[in-house]
Coordinates of C-alpha atoms in Angstrom, one line a residue:
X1 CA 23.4 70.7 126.1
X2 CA 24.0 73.4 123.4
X3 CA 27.6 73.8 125.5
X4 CA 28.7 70.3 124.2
X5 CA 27.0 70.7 121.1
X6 CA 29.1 73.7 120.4
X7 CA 32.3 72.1 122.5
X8 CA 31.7 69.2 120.2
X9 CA 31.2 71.2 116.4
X10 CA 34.4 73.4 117.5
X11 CA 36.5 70.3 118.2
X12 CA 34.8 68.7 114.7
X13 CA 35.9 71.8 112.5
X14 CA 39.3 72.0 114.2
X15 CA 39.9 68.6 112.7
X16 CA 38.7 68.7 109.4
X17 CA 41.1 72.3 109.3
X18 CA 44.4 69.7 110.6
X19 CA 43.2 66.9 108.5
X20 CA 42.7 69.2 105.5
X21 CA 46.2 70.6 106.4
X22 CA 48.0 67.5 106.8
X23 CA 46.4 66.6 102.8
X24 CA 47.9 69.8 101.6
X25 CA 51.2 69.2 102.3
X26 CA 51.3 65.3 101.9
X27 CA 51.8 63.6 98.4
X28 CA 49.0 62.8 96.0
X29 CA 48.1 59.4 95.8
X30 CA 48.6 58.2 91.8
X31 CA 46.6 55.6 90.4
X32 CA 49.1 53.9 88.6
X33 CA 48.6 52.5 85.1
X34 CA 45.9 54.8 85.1
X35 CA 46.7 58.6 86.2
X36 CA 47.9 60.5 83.0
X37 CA 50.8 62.9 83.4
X38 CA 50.1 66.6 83.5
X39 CA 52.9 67.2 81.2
X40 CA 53.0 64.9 78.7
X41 CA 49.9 62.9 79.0
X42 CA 51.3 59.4 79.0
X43 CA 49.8 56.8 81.8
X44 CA 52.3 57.1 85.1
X45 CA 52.9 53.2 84.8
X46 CA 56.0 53.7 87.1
X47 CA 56.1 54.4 90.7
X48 CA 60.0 55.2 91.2
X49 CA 60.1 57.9 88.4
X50 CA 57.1 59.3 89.4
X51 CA 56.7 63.0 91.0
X52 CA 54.0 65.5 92.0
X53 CA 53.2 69.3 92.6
X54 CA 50.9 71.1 94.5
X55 CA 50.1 74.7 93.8
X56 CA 48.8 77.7 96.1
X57 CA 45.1 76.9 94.7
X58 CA 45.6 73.5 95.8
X59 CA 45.7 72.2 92.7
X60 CA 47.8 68.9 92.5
X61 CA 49.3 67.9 89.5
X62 CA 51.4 64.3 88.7
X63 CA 54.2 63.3 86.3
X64 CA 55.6 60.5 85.0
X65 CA 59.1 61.8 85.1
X66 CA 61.2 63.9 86.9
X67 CA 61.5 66.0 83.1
X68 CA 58.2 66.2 83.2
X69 CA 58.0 67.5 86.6
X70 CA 60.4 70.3 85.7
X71 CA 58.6 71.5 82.8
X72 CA 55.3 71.6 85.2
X73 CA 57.1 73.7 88.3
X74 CA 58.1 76.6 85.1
X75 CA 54.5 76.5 83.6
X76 CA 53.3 76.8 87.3
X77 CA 55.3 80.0 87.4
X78 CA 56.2 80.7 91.1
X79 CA 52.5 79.2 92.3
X80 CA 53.9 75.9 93.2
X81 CA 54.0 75.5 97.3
X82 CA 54.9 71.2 97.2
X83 CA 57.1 69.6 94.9
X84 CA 57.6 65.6 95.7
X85 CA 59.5 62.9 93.9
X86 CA 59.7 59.0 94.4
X87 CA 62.6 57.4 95.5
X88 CA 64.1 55.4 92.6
X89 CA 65.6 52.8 95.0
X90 CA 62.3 52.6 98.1
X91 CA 58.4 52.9 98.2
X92 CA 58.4 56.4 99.6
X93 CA 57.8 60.4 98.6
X94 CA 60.4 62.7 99.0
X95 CA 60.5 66.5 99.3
X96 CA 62.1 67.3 95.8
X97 CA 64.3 70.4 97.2
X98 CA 66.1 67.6 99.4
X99 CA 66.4 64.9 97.4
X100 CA 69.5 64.3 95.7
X101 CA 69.6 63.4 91.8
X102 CA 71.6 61.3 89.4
X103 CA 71.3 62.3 85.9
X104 CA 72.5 59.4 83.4
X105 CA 71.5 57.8 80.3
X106 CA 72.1 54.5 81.5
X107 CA 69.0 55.1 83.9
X108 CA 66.1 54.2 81.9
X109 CA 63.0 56.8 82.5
X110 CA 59.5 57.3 80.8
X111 CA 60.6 59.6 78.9
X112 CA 64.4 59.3 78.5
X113 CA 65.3 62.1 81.2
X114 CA 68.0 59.2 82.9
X115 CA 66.8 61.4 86.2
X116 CA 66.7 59.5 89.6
X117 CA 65.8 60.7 93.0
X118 CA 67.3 59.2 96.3
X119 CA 66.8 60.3 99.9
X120 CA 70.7 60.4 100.7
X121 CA 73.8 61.8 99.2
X122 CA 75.4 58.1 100.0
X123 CA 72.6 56.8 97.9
X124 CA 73.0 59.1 95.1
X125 CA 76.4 58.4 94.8
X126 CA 76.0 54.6 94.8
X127 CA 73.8 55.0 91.9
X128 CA 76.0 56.9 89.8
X129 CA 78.9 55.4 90.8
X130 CA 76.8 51.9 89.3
X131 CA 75.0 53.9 86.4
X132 CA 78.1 55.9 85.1
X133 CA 75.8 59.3 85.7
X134 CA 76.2 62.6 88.1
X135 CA 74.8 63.7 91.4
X136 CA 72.9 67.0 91.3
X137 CA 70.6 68.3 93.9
X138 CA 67.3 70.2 92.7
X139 CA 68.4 73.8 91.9
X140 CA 70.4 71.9 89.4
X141 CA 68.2 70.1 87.8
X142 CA 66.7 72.9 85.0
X143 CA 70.2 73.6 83.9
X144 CA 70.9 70.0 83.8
X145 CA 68.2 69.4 81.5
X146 CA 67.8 73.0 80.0
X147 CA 64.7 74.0 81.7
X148 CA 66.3 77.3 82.0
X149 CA 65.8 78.4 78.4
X150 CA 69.5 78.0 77.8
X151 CA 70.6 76.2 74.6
X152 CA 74.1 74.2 73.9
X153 CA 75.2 76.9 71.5
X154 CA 76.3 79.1 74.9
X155 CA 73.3 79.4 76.8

């Protein structure tokens, strides 16, 4: 008996260790309409602009925009292990290093970023083709919207 018992409390904590796994590196759920964004506060009210981080402590943070986002991977400073966005155009999460971006001001954001994500390059061109913007993957992105520290007077 105290074989199974210890056959059964292995195979128990080896699941709880994969499931708690499989949590870290899957997307937050966001209460929408009621979730605040870690950046700047406002309710995340929309589900295509929103976006996610999870750091090494396994602390998970959610924005309303993709802006937002950006400011919350620099103040993270290099402790972020997860970045997700939300595809503009489906219901589903997407790995922010491989999603692909279009940056206009014809796409209205929560807070004015005009930053979209798409799952495919065809996608992304589609959209900015339609919304007059540009297609920029992630390592773009802070220079696109000066989260580098640069400023328009040569930066």
């Amino acid at each position: 008996m105290n074989r199974w018992v210890s056959g059964v409390t292995v195979l128990l904590i080896g699941a709880s260790v994969g499931c708690e796994m499989r949590q870290a590196s899957a997307p937050p759920r966001i209460r929408y309409g009621e979730a605040p964004c870690d950046t700047c506060r406002m309710l995340i009210s929309e589900e295509r602009t929103a976006a996610a981080l999870r750091t090494a402590a396994g602390d998970v943070q959610q924005f309303d925009d993709i802006d937002c986002l950006l400011r919350g991977v620099a103040a993270a400073a290099g402790s972020v292990t997860h970045v997700w966005v939300h595809a503009y155009d489906a219901e589903r999460w997407l790995n922010a290093q491989e999603a692909w971006y279009v940056m206009s001001p014809e796409l209205m954001t929560p807070m004015g970023s005009g930053l979209a994500a798409f799952a495919t390059q065809a996608a992304a061109d589609e959209a900015a083709r339609q919304q007059r913007g540009s297609v920029l993957r992630w390592a773009d992105l802070p220079r696109a919207t000066r989260q580098d520290g640069a400023t328009d007077e040569g930066g």
